[in-house]
């Protein structure tokens, strides 16, 4: 039995799955199993996986039921004391698992370790690392404000805690990782490895580019979270909504500024963010988004 189980849900990931799996095989920490849940792929994903000759790799194929259910199947199959999830279009730096495991062993009160994330876009000029967060210990209030782990490929979690606090919600088609982390944060501390170790690939076809879907499920997760949050944290709801609106505005600016509808929706979400939490107007990120929006609007008017 391995110490760490790595669960990789995959659906039609022939372009990225080999890089993703190799980033796990090349980890400095080697006492692991890799559980790939092939969620009904119809491309060459399964064929490519068959070329990997490593006894730690286990591939299971099921009918397509979506990302959350694929992760949940992996949890049920995992034998390790710890579980880490890795989406089939993301990858890790080689020291990710070793550093996160060490962090959890040094901080026994913590149930989850996470690292900083590199956002890798199709053009390197747009790519960047987010090293702004230092959330540790009781992070529940911070996590209510925003998903500072950014995606489902980040955390290393004690398996017993996942089985105690609950699996991913299959009804959520987006933001399911935020909902999952929040349920853990209610009961357990988080520990940060202050290194960029998760490569989060961004593309026009990715879930984060499906902005209307993200809007729907971000609102569901926020409403759900604040229904159970204690009274003393209810004041954070407007800030949480403002963060969601800024995120949506950012996505429209990244992916849909080539048309007036995208410009309008970006502007609407920026306004919603400011109305939800007026101090946002002074926040550098909000100002940066506003400048980009104005610049691109003027460009379209001139052209």
Tab-separated table of C-alpha atoms in Angstrom:
chain	number	residue	atom	x	y	z
A	1	UNK	CA	0.000	0.000	0.000
A	2	UNK	CA	1.369	3.419	-0.981
A	3	UNK	CA	1.475	6.446	1.303
A	4	UNK	CA	-0.039	8.837	-1.258
A	5	UNK	CA	-2.776	8.193	-3.801
A	6	UNK	CA	-2.828	10.545	-6.776
A	7	UNK	CA	-6.242	10.670	-8.458
A	8	UNK	CA	-6.330	11.892	-12.062
A	9	UNK	CA	-9.799	12.258	-13.620
A	10	UNK	CA	-9.548	12.411	-17.395
A	11	UNK	CA	-11.908	12.986	-20.284
A	12	UNK	CA	-10.612	13.293	-23.862
A	13	UNK	CA	-7.203	14.491	-22.687
A	14	UNK	CA	-4.999	12.931	-25.373
A	15	UNK	CA	-3.043	16.185	-25.823
A	16	UNK	CA	-2.026	16.562	-22.175
A	17	UNK	CA	-2.419	13.284	-20.283
A	18	UNK	CA	1.124	12.033	-20.899
A	19	UNK	CA	2.700	15.233	-19.553
A	20	UNK	CA	0.338	15.181	-16.591
A	21	UNK	CA	1.078	11.575	-15.593
A	22	UNK	CA	4.823	12.038	-16.138
A	23	UNK	CA	4.800	15.005	-13.757
A	24	UNK	CA	3.646	12.552	-11.072
A	25	UNK	CA	6.054	9.774	-12.019
A	26	UNK	CA	8.911	12.295	-11.806
A	27	UNK	CA	8.069	13.388	-8.264
A	28	UNK	CA	10.944	13.220	-5.794
A	29	UNK	CA	8.533	11.451	-3.442
A	30	UNK	CA	8.022	7.963	-4.899
A	31	UNK	CA	5.808	6.052	-2.429
A	32	UNK	CA	2.655	6.659	-4.395
A	33	UNK	CA	-0.024	5.127	-6.573
A	34	UNK	CA	-1.580	6.857	-9.574
A	35	UNK	CA	-5.278	6.231	-10.112
A	36	UNK	CA	-6.492	7.469	-13.484
A	37	UNK	CA	-10.255	7.571	-13.853
A	38	UNK	CA	-10.989	7.519	-17.578
A	39	UNK	CA	-14.390	9.208	-17.605
A	40	UNK	CA	-15.691	7.856	-20.900
A	41	UNK	CA	-13.016	9.317	-23.190
A	42	UNK	CA	-13.609	8.803	-26.928
A	43	UNK	CA	-10.176	9.967	-28.120
A	44	UNK	CA	-6.732	8.306	-27.772
A	45	UNK	CA	-6.464	8.914	-23.994
A	46	UNK	CA	-6.692	5.219	-23.066
A	47	UNK	CA	-4.281	4.203	-25.832
A	48	UNK	CA	-1.706	6.736	-24.654
A	49	UNK	CA	-2.032	5.626	-21.034
A	50	UNK	CA	-1.357	2.035	-22.128
A	51	UNK	CA	2.115	3.084	-23.302
A	52	UNK	CA	3.173	4.040	-19.745
A	53	UNK	CA	4.952	1.090	-18.146
A	54	UNK	CA	4.908	1.705	-14.405
A	55	UNK	CA	3.315	-0.626	-11.865
A	56	UNK	CA	2.118	2.345	-9.811
A	57	UNK	CA	-0.231	3.456	-12.588
A	58	UNK	CA	-3.764	2.035	-12.446
A	59	UNK	CA	-6.310	2.993	-15.088
A	60	UNK	CA	-10.052	2.521	-14.604
A	61	UNK	CA	-12.602	3.250	-17.319
A	62	UNK	CA	-16.198	4.235	-16.635
A	63	UNK	CA	-19.077	5.796	-18.537
A	64	UNK	CA	-18.906	9.575	-18.550
A	65	UNK	CA	-20.396	11.093	-15.379
A	66	UNK	CA	-18.411	14.295	-14.998
A	67	UNK	CA	-15.402	15.586	-13.101
A	68	UNK	CA	-16.749	15.350	-9.555
A	69	UNK	CA	-17.954	11.780	-9.906
A	70	UNK	CA	-14.642	10.767	-11.504
A	71	UNK	CA	-12.752	12.200	-8.523
A	72	UNK	CA	-15.138	10.445	-6.139
A	73	UNK	CA	-14.510	7.106	-7.858
A	74	UNK	CA	-10.802	7.723	-7.356
A	75	UNK	CA	-11.329	8.368	-3.650
A	76	UNK	CA	-13.138	5.045	-3.294
A	77	UNK	CA	-10.279	3.222	-5.041
A	78	UNK	CA	-7.476	5.002	-3.153
A	79	UNK	CA	-5.436	3.029	-0.616
A	80	UNK	CA	-3.057	5.773	0.525
A	81	UNK	CA	-3.061	7.707	3.788
A	82	UNK	CA	-3.141	10.906	1.719
A	83	UNK	CA	-4.880	11.859	-1.528
A	84	UNK	CA	-3.935	14.504	-4.066
A	85	UNK	CA	-6.046	15.271	-7.127
A	86	UNK	CA	-4.572	16.290	-10.463
A	87	UNK	CA	-6.681	17.311	-13.447
A	88	UNK	CA	-5.614	15.774	-16.746
A	89	UNK	CA	-4.603	19.129	-18.266
A	90	UNK	CA	-2.496	20.292	-15.298
A	91	UNK	CA	0.878	19.189	-13.955
A	92	UNK	CA	3.183	19.541	-10.933
A	93	UNK	CA	6.727	20.592	-10.192
A	94	UNK	CA	8.787	17.571	-9.089
A	95	UNK	CA	8.939	18.523	-5.378
A	96	UNK	CA	5.204	19.161	-4.925
A	97	UNK	CA	4.221	15.990	-3.082
A	98	UNK	CA	7.405	15.780	-0.968
A	99	UNK	CA	7.069	19.361	0.266
A	100	UNK	CA	3.352	19.145	0.976
A	101	UNK	CA	3.715	15.857	2.861
A	102	UNK	CA	6.533	17.327	4.953
A	103	UNK	CA	4.382	20.380	5.718
A	104	UNK	CA	1.535	18.175	6.963
A	105	UNK	CA	3.881	16.089	9.086
A	106	UNK	CA	5.367	19.233	10.651
A	107	UNK	CA	1.918	20.742	11.311
A	108	UNK	CA	-0.223	17.885	12.684
A	109	UNK	CA	-3.223	20.190	13.283
A	110	UNK	CA	-3.529	20.661	9.527
A	111	UNK	CA	-5.603	18.379	7.350
A	112	UNK	CA	-4.681	19.920	4.006
A	113	UNK	CA	-1.495	21.305	2.434
A	114	UNK	CA	-1.427	23.517	-0.650
A	115	UNK	CA	1.077	25.448	-2.769
A	116	UNK	CA	1.228	28.499	-4.995
A	117	UNK	CA	-0.059	28.183	-8.558
A	118	UNK	CA	1.337	29.119	-11.973
A	119	UNK	CA	-1.368	30.086	-14.478
A	120	UNK	CA	-0.127	28.843	-17.836
A	121	UNK	CA	-1.904	30.428	-20.783
A	122	UNK	CA	-1.455	29.558	-24.431
A	123	UNK	CA	0.836	32.578	-24.786
A	124	UNK	CA	3.679	32.881	-22.288
A	125	UNK	CA	3.226	36.659	-22.070
A	126	UNK	CA	-0.169	36.132	-20.423
A	127	UNK	CA	1.091	33.478	-17.966
A	128	UNK	CA	1.901	34.315	-14.357
A	129	UNK	CA	2.431	32.889	-10.862
A	130	UNK	CA	0.125	33.875	-8.023
A	131	UNK	CA	2.301	34.152	-4.903
A	132	UNK	CA	0.085	36.666	-3.124
A	133	UNK	CA	-1.574	34.368	-0.565
A	134	UNK	CA	-0.158	33.334	2.815
A	135	UNK	CA	-3.262	31.759	4.319
A	136	UNK	CA	-2.435	29.223	7.045
A	137	UNK	CA	-4.035	27.748	10.140
A	138	UNK	CA	-7.741	28.469	10.521
A	139	UNK	CA	-8.414	29.719	6.987
A	140	UNK	CA	-12.196	29.288	6.973
A	141	UNK	CA	-12.932	33.015	6.859
A	142	UNK	CA	-10.304	33.597	4.163
A	143	UNK	CA	-11.663	30.728	2.082
A	144	UNK	CA	-15.200	32.080	2.361
A	145	UNK	CA	-13.934	35.190	0.586
A	146	UNK	CA	-12.349	33.391	-2.360
A	147	UNK	CA	-10.872	30.088	-3.501
A	148	UNK	CA	-7.213	30.929	-2.924
A	149	UNK	CA	-6.178	27.363	-3.866
A	150	UNK	CA	-7.451	28.233	-7.370
A	151	UNK	CA	-8.214	24.726	-8.631
A	152	UNK	CA	-8.626	21.031	-7.863
A	153	UNK	CA	-5.019	20.099	-8.687
A	154	UNK	CA	-3.425	21.745	-5.681
A	155	UNK	CA	-4.083	20.126	-2.323
A	156	UNK	CA	-2.676	17.112	-0.490
A	157	UNK	CA	-5.280	15.909	1.992
A	158	UNK	CA	-5.467	13.210	4.632
A	159	UNK	CA	-7.701	10.469	3.249
A	160	UNK	CA	-9.563	10.007	6.521
A	161	UNK	CA	-10.533	13.684	6.466
A	162	UNK	CA	-12.024	13.417	2.981
A	163	UNK	CA	-14.108	10.463	4.048
A	164	UNK	CA	-15.214	12.377	7.142
A	165	UNK	CA	-16.061	15.741	5.578
A	166	UNK	CA	-17.548	14.458	2.330
A	167	UNK	CA	-16.720	13.888	-1.326
A	168	UNK	CA	-17.123	16.250	-4.289
A	169	UNK	CA	-20.710	17.229	-5.064
A	170	UNK	CA	-21.639	15.770	-8.489
A	171	UNK	CA	-24.417	18.342	-8.837
A	172	UNK	CA	-21.840	21.123	-9.125
A	173	UNK	CA	-20.536	21.475	-12.682
A	174	UNK	CA	-18.051	24.196	-11.687
A	175	UNK	CA	-16.582	25.593	-8.435
A	176	UNK	CA	-16.910	22.089	-6.954
A	177	UNK	CA	-13.343	22.287	-5.627
A	178	UNK	CA	-14.118	25.479	-3.657
A	179	UNK	CA	-17.178	23.811	-2.100
A	180	UNK	CA	-15.037	20.760	-1.238
A	181	UNK	CA	-12.253	22.832	0.364
A	182	UNK	CA	-14.753	24.864	2.388
A	183	UNK	CA	-16.152	21.738	4.026
A	184	UNK	CA	-12.633	20.748	5.074
A	185	UNK	CA	-11.776	24.267	6.299
A	186	UNK	CA	-14.734	24.254	8.708
A	187	UNK	CA	-13.008	21.565	10.789
A	188	UNK	CA	-9.311	21.535	9.914
A	189	UNK	CA	-6.362	23.880	9.511
A	190	UNK	CA	-4.550	24.396	6.203
A	191	UNK	CA	-0.790	24.684	5.727
A	192	UNK	CA	0.933	26.492	2.852
A	193	UNK	CA	4.064	25.441	0.995
A	194	UNK	CA	5.237	28.881	-0.216
A	195	UNK	CA	6.532	27.645	-3.556
A	196	UNK	CA	5.047	27.610	-7.070
A	197	UNK	CA	4.402	23.904	-7.585
A	198	UNK	CA	1.112	23.590	-9.502
A	199	UNK	CA	0.909	24.352	-13.221
A	200	UNK	CA	-2.687	25.307	-13.984
A	201	UNK	CA	-3.222	25.234	-17.743
A	202	UNK	CA	-5.678	27.751	-19.178
A	203	UNK	CA	-7.252	27.525	-22.623
A	204	UNK	CA	-10.306	28.735	-24.492
A	205	UNK	CA	-11.831	25.256	-24.148
A	206	UNK	CA	-11.197	24.891	-20.416
A	207	UNK	CA	-13.867	25.015	-17.732
A	208	UNK	CA	-12.695	28.482	-16.632
A	209	UNK	CA	-13.510	29.808	-20.108
A	210	UNK	CA	-17.153	28.699	-19.761
A	211	UNK	CA	-18.046	31.894	-17.978
A	212	UNK	CA	-21.844	31.614	-17.717
A	213	UNK	CA	-21.492	28.152	-16.209
A	214	UNK	CA	-18.959	29.487	-13.710
A	215	UNK	CA	-21.302	32.324	-12.763
A	216	UNK	CA	-24.173	29.936	-12.073
A	217	UNK	CA	-22.176	27.622	-9.832
A	218	UNK	CA	-20.144	30.294	-8.053
A	219	UNK	CA	-23.430	31.777	-6.885
A	220	UNK	CA	-24.666	28.365	-5.741
A	221	UNK	CA	-21.480	27.685	-3.763
A	222	UNK	CA	-21.508	31.135	-2.134
A	223	UNK	CA	-25.168	30.868	-1.121
A	224	UNK	CA	-24.585	27.359	0.251
A	225	UNK	CA	-21.468	28.401	2.165
A	226	UNK	CA	-23.112	31.344	3.906
A	227	UNK	CA	-26.218	29.371	4.835
A	228	UNK	CA	-24.028	27.366	7.216
A	229	UNK	CA	-21.385	29.969	8.099
A	230	UNK	CA	-21.540	31.305	11.678
A	231	UNK	CA	-23.156	34.653	12.374
A	232	UNK	CA	-19.839	36.392	13.032
A	233	UNK	CA	-18.680	35.610	9.471
A	234	UNK	CA	-21.867	36.619	7.636
A	235	UNK	CA	-20.454	40.094	6.994
A	236	UNK	CA	-18.013	38.493	4.535
A	237	UNK	CA	-20.758	37.528	2.092
A	238	UNK	CA	-20.728	40.802	0.155
A	239	UNK	CA	-16.955	40.596	-0.203
A	240	UNK	CA	-17.270	37.015	-1.401
A	241	UNK	CA	-19.823	38.018	-4.025
A	242	UNK	CA	-17.577	40.915	-5.054
A	243	UNK	CA	-14.663	38.516	-5.549
A	244	UNK	CA	-16.850	36.282	-7.749
A	245	UNK	CA	-17.943	39.261	-9.866
A	246	UNK	CA	-14.336	40.417	-10.302
A	247	UNK	CA	-13.333	36.908	-11.342
A	248	UNK	CA	-16.130	36.816	-13.926
A	249	UNK	CA	-15.146	40.254	-15.209
A	250	UNK	CA	-11.562	39.041	-15.536
A	251	UNK	CA	-12.697	36.017	-17.560
A	252	UNK	CA	-14.764	38.167	-19.932
A	253	UNK	CA	-11.777	40.485	-20.381
A	254	UNK	CA	-9.478	37.536	-21.140
A	255	UNK	CA	-11.745	35.609	-23.462
A	256	UNK	CA	-14.476	37.840	-24.916
A	257	UNK	CA	-13.190	41.393	-25.363
A	258	UNK	CA	-13.284	41.002	-29.130
A	259	UNK	CA	-17.026	41.753	-29.164
A	260	UNK	CA	-19.280	44.371	-27.605
A	261	UNK	CA	-21.305	41.755	-25.706
A	262	UNK	CA	-18.160	40.595	-23.917
A	263	UNK	CA	-17.233	44.200	-23.118
A	264	UNK	CA	-20.726	44.851	-21.718
A	265	UNK	CA	-20.687	41.729	-19.553
A	266	UNK	CA	-17.205	42.543	-18.223
A	267	UNK	CA	-18.368	46.056	-17.332
A	268	UNK	CA	-21.550	44.741	-15.693
A	269	UNK	CA	-19.596	42.376	-13.479
A	270	UNK	CA	-17.093	45.054	-12.478
A	271	UNK	CA	-19.990	47.303	-11.481
A	272	UNK	CA	-21.606	44.470	-9.541
A	273	UNK	CA	-18.331	43.916	-7.677
A	274	UNK	CA	-18.118	47.574	-6.688
A	275	UNK	CA	-21.780	47.779	-5.645
A	276	UNK	CA	-21.441	44.576	-3.602
A	277	UNK	CA	-18.375	45.917	-1.792
A	278	UNK	CA	-17.614	49.604	-2.564
A	279	UNK	CA	-13.997	49.553	-1.201
A	280	UNK	CA	-13.228	47.410	-4.262
A	281	UNK	CA	-12.990	50.600	-6.302
A	282	UNK	CA	-9.685	51.352	-4.545
A	283	UNK	CA	-8.297	47.838	-4.915
A	284	UNK	CA	-5.398	47.561	-7.431
A	285	UNK	CA	-6.797	44.471	-9.161
A	286	UNK	CA	-10.140	46.204	-9.763
A	287	UNK	CA	-8.367	49.262	-11.124
A	288	UNK	CA	-6.222	47.082	-13.408
A	289	UNK	CA	-9.318	45.346	-14.805
A	290	UNK	CA	-11.020	48.708	-15.319
A	291	UNK	CA	-8.046	50.087	-17.258
A	292	UNK	CA	-7.914	47.029	-19.508
A	293	UNK	CA	-11.647	47.254	-20.123
A	294	UNK	CA	-11.519	50.966	-21.031
A	295	UNK	CA	-8.491	50.448	-23.276
A	296	UNK	CA	-10.143	47.657	-25.225
A	297	UNK	CA	-13.472	49.479	-25.440
A	298	UNK	CA	-11.788	52.544	-26.959
A	299	UNK	CA	-9.926	50.287	-29.391
A	300	UNK	CA	-13.191	48.770	-30.604
A	301	UNK	CA	-14.854	52.195	-30.943
A	302	UNK	CA	-11.909	53.562	-32.949
A	303	UNK	CA	-11.802	50.522	-35.201
